[in-house]
Every structure is written in structure tokens, then in C-alpha cells.
mmCIF file of C-alpha atoms in Angstrom:
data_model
loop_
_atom_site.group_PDB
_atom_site.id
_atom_site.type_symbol
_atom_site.label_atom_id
_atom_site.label_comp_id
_atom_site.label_asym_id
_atom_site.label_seq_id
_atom_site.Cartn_x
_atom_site.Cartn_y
_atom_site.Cartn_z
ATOM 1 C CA UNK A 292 96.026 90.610 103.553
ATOM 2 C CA UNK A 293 97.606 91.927 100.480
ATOM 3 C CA UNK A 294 94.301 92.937 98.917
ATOM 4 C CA UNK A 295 95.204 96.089 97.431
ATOM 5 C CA UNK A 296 98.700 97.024 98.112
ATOM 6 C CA UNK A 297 101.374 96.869 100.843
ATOM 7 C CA UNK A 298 99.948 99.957 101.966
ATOM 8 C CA UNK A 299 96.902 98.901 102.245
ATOM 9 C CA UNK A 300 98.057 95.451 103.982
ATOM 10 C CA UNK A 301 99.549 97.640 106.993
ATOM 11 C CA UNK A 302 97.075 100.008 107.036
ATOM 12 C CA UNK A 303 94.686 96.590 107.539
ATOM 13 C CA UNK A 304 97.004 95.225 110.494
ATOM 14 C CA UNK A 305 97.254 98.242 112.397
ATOM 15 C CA UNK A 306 93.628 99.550 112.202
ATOM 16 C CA UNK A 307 92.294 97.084 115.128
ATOM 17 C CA UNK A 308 95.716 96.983 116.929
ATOM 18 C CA UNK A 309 96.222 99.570 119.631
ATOM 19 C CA UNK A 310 100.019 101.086 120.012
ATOM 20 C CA UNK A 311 100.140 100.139 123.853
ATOM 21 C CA UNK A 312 99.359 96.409 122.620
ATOM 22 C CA UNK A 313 102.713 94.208 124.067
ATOM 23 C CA UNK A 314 104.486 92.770 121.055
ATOM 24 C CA UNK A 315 103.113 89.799 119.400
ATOM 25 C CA UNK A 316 105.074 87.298 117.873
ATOM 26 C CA UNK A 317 102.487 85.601 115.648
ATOM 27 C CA UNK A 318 100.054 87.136 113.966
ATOM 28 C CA UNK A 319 97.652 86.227 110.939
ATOM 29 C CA UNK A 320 93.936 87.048 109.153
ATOM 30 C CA UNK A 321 91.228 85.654 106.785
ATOM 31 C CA UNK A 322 89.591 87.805 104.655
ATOM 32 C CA UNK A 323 86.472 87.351 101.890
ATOM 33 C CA UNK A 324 86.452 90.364 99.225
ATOM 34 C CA UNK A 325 84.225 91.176 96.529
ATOM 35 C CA UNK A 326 87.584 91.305 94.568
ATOM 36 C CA UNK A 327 91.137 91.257 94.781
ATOM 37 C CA UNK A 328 93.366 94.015 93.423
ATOM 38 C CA UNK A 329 96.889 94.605 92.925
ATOM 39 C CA UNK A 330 97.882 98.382 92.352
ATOM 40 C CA UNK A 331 94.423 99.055 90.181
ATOM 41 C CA UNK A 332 94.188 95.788 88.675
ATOM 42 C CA UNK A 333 92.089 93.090 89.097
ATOM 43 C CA UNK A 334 93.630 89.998 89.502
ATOM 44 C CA UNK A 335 90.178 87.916 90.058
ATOM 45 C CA UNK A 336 88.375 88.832 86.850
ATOM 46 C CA UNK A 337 86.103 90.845 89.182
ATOM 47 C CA UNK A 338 84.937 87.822 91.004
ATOM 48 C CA UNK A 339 84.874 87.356 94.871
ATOM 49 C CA UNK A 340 87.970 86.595 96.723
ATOM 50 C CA UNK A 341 89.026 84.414 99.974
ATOM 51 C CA UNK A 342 93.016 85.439 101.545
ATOM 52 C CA UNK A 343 94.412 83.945 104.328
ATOM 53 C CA UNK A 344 97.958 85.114 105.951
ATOM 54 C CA UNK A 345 100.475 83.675 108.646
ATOM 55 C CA UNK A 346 103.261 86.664 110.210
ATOM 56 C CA UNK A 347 105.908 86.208 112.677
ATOM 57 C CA UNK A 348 107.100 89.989 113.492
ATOM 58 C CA UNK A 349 110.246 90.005 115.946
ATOM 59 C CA UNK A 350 111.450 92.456 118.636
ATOM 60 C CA UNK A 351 114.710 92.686 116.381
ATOM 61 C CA UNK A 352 112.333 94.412 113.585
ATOM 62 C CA UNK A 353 112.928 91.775 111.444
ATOM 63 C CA UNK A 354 109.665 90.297 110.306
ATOM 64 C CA UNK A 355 108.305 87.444 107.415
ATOM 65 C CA UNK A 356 104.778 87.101 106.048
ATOM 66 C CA UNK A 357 103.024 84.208 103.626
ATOM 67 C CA UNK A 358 99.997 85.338 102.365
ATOM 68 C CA UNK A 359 97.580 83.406 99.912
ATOM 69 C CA UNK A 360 94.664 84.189 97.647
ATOM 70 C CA UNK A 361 93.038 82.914 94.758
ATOM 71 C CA UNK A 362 93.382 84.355 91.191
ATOM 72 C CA UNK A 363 91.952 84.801 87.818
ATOM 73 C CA UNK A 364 94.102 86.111 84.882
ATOM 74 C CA UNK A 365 91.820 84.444 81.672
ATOM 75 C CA UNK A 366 88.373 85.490 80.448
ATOM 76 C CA UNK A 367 86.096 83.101 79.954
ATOM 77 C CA UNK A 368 86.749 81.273 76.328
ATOM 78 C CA UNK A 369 90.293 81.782 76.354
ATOM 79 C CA UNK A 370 93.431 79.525 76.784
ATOM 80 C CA UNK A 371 93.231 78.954 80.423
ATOM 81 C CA UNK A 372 96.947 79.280 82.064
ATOM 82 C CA UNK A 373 96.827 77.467 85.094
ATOM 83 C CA UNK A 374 97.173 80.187 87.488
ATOM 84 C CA UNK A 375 94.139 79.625 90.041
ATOM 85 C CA UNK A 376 96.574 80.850 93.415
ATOM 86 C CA UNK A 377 98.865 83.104 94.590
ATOM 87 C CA UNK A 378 101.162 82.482 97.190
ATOM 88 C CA UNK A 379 103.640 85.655 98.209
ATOM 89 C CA UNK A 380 106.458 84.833 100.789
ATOM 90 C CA UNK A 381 108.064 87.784 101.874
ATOM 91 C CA UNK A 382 111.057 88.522 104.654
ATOM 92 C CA UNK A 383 111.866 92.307 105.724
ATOM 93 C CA UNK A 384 112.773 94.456 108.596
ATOM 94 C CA UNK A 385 111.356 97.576 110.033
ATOM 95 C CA UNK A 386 113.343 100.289 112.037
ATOM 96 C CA UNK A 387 113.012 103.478 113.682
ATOM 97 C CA UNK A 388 114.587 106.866 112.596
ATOM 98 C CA UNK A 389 114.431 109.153 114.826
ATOM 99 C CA UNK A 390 110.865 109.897 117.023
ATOM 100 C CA UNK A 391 108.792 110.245 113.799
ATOM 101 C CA UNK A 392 110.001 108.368 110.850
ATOM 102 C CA UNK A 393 110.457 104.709 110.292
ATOM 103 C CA UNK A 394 111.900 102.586 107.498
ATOM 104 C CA UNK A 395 110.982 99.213 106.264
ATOM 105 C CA UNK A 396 112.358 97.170 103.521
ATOM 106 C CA UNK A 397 110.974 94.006 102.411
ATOM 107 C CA UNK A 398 112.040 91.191 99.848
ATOM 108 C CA UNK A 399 108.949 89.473 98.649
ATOM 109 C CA UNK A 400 108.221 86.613 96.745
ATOM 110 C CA UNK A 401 105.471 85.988 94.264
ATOM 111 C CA UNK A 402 104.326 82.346 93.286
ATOM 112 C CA UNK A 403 101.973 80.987 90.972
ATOM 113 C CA UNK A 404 101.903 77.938 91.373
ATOM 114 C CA UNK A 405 100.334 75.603 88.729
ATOM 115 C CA UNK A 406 100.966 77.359 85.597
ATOM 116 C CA UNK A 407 100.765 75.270 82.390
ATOM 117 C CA UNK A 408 103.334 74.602 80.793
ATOM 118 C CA UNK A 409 105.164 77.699 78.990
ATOM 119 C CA UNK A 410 103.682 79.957 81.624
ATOM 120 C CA UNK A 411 105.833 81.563 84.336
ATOM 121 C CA UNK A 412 104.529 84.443 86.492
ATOM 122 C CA UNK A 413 106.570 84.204 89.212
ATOM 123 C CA UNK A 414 109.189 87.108 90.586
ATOM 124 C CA UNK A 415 110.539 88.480 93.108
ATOM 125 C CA UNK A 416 110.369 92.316 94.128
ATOM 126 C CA UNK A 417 112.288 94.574 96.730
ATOM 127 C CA UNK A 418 109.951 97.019 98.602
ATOM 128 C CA UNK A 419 111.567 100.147 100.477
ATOM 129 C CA UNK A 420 108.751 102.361 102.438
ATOM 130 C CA UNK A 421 109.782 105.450 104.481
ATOM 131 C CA UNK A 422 106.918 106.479 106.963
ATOM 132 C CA UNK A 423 106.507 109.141 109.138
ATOM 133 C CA UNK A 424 104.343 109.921 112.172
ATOM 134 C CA UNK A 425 102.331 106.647 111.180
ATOM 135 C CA UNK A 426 100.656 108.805 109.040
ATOM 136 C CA UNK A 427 102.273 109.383 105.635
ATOM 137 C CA UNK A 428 104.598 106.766 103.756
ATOM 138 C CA UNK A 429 106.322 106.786 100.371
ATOM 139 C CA UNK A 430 106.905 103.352 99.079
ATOM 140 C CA UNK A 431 109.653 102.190 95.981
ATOM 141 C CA UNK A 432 109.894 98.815 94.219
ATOM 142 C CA UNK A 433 112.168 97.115 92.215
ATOM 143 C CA UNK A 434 111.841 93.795 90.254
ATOM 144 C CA UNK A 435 113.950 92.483 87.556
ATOM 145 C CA UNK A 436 110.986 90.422 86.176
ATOM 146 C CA UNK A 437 107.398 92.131 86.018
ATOM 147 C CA UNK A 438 104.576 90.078 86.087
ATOM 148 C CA UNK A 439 107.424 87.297 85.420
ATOM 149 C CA UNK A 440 108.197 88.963 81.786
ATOM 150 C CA UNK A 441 111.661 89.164 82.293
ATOM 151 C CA UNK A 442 111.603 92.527 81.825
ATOM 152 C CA UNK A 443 112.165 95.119 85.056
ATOM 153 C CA UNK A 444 109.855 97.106 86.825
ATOM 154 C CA UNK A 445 109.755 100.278 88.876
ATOM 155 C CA UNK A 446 106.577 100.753 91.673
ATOM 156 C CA UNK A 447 106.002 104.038 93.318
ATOM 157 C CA UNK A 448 103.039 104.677 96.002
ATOM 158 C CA UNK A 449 102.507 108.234 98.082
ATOM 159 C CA UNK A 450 100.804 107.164 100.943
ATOM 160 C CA UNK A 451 98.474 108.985 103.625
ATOM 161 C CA UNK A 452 95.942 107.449 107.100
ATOM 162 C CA UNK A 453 94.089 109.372 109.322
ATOM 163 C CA UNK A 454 92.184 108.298 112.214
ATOM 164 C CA UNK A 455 88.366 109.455 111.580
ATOM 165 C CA UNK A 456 86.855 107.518 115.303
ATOM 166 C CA UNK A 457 88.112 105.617 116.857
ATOM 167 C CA UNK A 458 88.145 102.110 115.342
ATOM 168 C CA UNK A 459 87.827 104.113 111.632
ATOM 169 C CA UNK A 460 90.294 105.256 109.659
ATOM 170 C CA UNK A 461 90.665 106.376 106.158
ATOM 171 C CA UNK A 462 93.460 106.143 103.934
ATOM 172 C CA UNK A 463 94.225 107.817 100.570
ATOM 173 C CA UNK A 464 96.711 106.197 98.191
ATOM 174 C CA UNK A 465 98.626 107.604 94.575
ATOM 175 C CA UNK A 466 100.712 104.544 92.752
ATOM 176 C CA UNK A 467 102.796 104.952 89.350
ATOM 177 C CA UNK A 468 104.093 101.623 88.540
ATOM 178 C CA UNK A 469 106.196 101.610 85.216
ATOM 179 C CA UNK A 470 105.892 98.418 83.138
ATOM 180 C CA UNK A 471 107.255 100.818 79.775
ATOM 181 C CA UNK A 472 109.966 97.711 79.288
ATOM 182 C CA UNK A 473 107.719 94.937 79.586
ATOM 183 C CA UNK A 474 104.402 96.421 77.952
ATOM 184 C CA UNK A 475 105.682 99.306 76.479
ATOM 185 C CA UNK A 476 103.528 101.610 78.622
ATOM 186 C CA UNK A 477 103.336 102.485 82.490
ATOM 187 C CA UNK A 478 100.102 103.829 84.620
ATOM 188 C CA UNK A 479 98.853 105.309 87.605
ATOM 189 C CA UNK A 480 96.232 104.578 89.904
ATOM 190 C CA UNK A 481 94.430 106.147 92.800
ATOM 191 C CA UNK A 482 92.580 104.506 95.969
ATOM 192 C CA UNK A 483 90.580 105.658 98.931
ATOM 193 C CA UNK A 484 90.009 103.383 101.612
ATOM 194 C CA UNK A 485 87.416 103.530 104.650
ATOM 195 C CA UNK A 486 87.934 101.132 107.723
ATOM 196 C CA UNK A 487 85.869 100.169 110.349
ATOM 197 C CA UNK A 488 86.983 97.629 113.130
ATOM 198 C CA UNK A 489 84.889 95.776 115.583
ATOM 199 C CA UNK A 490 87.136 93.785 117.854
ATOM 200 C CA UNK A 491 89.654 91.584 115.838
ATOM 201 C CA UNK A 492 87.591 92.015 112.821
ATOM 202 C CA UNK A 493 87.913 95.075 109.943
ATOM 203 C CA UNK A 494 85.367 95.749 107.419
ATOM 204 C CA UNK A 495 86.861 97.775 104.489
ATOM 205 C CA UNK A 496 85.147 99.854 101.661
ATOM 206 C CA UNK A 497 88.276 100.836 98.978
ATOM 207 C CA UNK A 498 87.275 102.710 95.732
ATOM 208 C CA UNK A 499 89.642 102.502 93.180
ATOM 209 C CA UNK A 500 90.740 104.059 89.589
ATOM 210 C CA UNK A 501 93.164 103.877 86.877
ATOM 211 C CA UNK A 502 94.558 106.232 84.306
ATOM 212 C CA UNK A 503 93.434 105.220 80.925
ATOM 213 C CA UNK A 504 96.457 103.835 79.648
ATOM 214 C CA UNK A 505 96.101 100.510 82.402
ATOM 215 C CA UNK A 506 93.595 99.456 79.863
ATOM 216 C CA UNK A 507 95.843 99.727 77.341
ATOM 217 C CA UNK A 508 98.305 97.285 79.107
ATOM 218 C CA UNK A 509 95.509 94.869 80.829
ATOM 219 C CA UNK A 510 92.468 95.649 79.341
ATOM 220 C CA UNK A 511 89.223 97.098 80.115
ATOM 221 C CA UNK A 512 87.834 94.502 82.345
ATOM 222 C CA UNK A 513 90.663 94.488 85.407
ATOM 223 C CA UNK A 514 90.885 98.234 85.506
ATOM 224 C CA UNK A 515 89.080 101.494 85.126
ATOM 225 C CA UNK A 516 86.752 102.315 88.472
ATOM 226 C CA UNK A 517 85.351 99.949 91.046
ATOM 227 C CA UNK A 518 84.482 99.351 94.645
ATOM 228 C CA UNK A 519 86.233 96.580 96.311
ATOM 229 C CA UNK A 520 84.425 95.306 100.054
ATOM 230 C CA UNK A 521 86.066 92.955 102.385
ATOM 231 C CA UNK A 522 85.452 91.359 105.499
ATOM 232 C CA UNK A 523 88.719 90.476 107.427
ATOM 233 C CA UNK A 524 89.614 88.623 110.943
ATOM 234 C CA UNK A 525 93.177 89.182 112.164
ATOM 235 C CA UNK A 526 94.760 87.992 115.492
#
């Protein structure tokens, strides 16, 4: 699931998976969450949200994902856009380097579909993240169109995950994503993120928090502090 951020998606996959595991080809998960954010923003108007996600991950390191969830952009009482899903396709490839560090780089896609008319939030991004010793990663992305503004973008996450007991881990997450050219502003945003699995299922507590001038570009009602739970079944 791509509840929070990539990060946070891996972090999800590999907290019930064990390394000696043999290599699956198919993969996928269903998840309910109080609420679904994006890099400190809510993109559910603080409602509940229900994701669902298909992967096919190849010996080659070459991998591709769809993941889906709903969405909620309006307030109540305002124009409504259209937008009620998201639908992100997404093809990469992951490599070693070395006996510690690994590189992935990922070109998703991000679809709205049903927009009204005059409404286009669709783009595309390209997602480089350098991790090392599974435990720290650095993450950079590109996209010529944020939030489907036509204007570019520039994403930047620090990264760290720790194994508390086993099945729990706890990860710790730093974004700057730089929107200056399409809202005349950029932000930051920090997350900590406490998992516990039971069997194919993950239960997730993430507490989240944006710098003051998110608000500024979204509003106060999709960022600022707030506790996200969700409930997720991967196989």
C-alpha cells in the first residue's frame, strides 16, 4: 500500500516477510486506514480509507506494482471535481551494490480517473532510492507536472527502520518536497511509524506533521498533526 509514502510502502512489504523467504513472483495486500496520506497530506479529507495492490517482483530485479485507493480532494460545499480514486501504475528495478547498499528506481504513474471536465491530476514521477544495510534509504523524485499543474516538482525523503521484536519495527521518516513552481511555496514533513505483524497481516500506528507553510499550499484541514491507523493483509 502506498499509504504514506514509498518508504513507508516497503517498509509495509517487508515487515511480515522474512529474508530467507524463496522469491515470490506475485505478491499483493488490502488495507483499511483511518486516512490516507501522501507526504503529510491528506488526500481523504481525513476520512477512512480502503487500498488494494497487485505486484509482480522478478528475479531480474525488475519489478511493477498497481495500487488503488479512494480519494477526497473537495470540502464539503464546494465544486466537487470528480476525483473519488486513485489508481498509481508503476514499473522499476532494484539492484544490489555491493554487500550493503542497494538501488532502486521506479517510474510511476498517477491516475485520477473521473475528473470533470477541466480537471486533470494526473502525472507521472521518477523515484530513485539508495538504501543501505536495509536500514537507512535516501529517496529523490522528479515530475514535470505536480499534482498535474504542469509545473515540476522535486521530492526528497531521509529514511531510517529498525527492528524493535521481532514482528515490530519502527521507522522514522524526514520529506522536503518542493512545489515553489507550482504553488509558489515548498514544505517539509516528518513521520514515525510503529509496526506490528501477526502472520500475513500488519497493523500500523504512523504519526505525522507538517511545517507550517503545507497549510499555506493545501490548507489547514489535510495537514498539520495526526495519527493515521491501518489494518493491512499482504501475501
Amino acid at each position: 500500500m502506498k499509504d504514506l509514502t514509498l518508504s513507508t510502502l516497503l517498509f509495509l512489504l517487508a515487515a511480515p516477510c522474512a529474508a530467507t523467504e524463496a522469491h515470490r513472483l506475485w505478491g499483493g495486500s488490502i488495507a483499511v486506514g483511518s486516512e490516507y496520506v501522501f507526504r503529510g497530506i491528506s488526500q481523504t479529507m481525513g476520512s477512512p480509507s480502503l487500498q488494494a495492490s497487485v505486484d509482480l517482483d522478478l528475479e531480474s530485479g525488475v519489478y511493477a506494482y498497481a495500487w488503488a485507493s479512494n480519494v477526497d480532494f473537495v470540502a464539503a460545499g464546494d465544486a466537487d471535481d470528480g476525483a473519488k480514486y486513485e489508481v498509481d501504475l508503476a514499473i522499476g528495478y532494484a539492484a544490489e551494490l555491493g554487500d550493503a547498499w542497494r538501488i532502486d528506481v521506479a517510474l510511476v504513474r498517477y491516475l485520477f480517473p473521473g475528473t470533470v471536465a477541466g480537471v486533470d491530476y494526473d502525472y507521472n514521477e521518477l523515484m530513485t532510492t539508495l538504501d543501505f544495510a536495509g536500514n537507512y534509504s535516501a529517496t529523490v523524485a522528479y515530475s514535470r507536472s505536480a499534482d498535474g499543474t504542469g509545473a515540476p516538482s522535486l521530492f526528497y525523503e531521509l529514511g531510517a527502520r529498525f527492528e524493535l521484536a521481532q514482528a515490530t519495527n519502527v521507522a522514522l521518516n524526514f520529506g522536503y518536497v518542493d512545489v515553489s513552481e507550482a504553488y509558489g511555496a515548498a514544505y517539509s514533513y516528518g513521520q514515525a511509524t510503529l509496526a506490528r505483524s501477526f502472520g500475513p497481516t500488519t497493523l500500523v500506528l504512523t504519526y505525522l506533521d507538517t511545517q507550517d507553510s503545507a497549510a499555506s499550499i493545501y490548507g489547514d484541514r489535510i495537514t498539520g498533526q495526526r495519527f493515521v491507523l491501518t489494518l493491512e493483509l499482504g501475501w
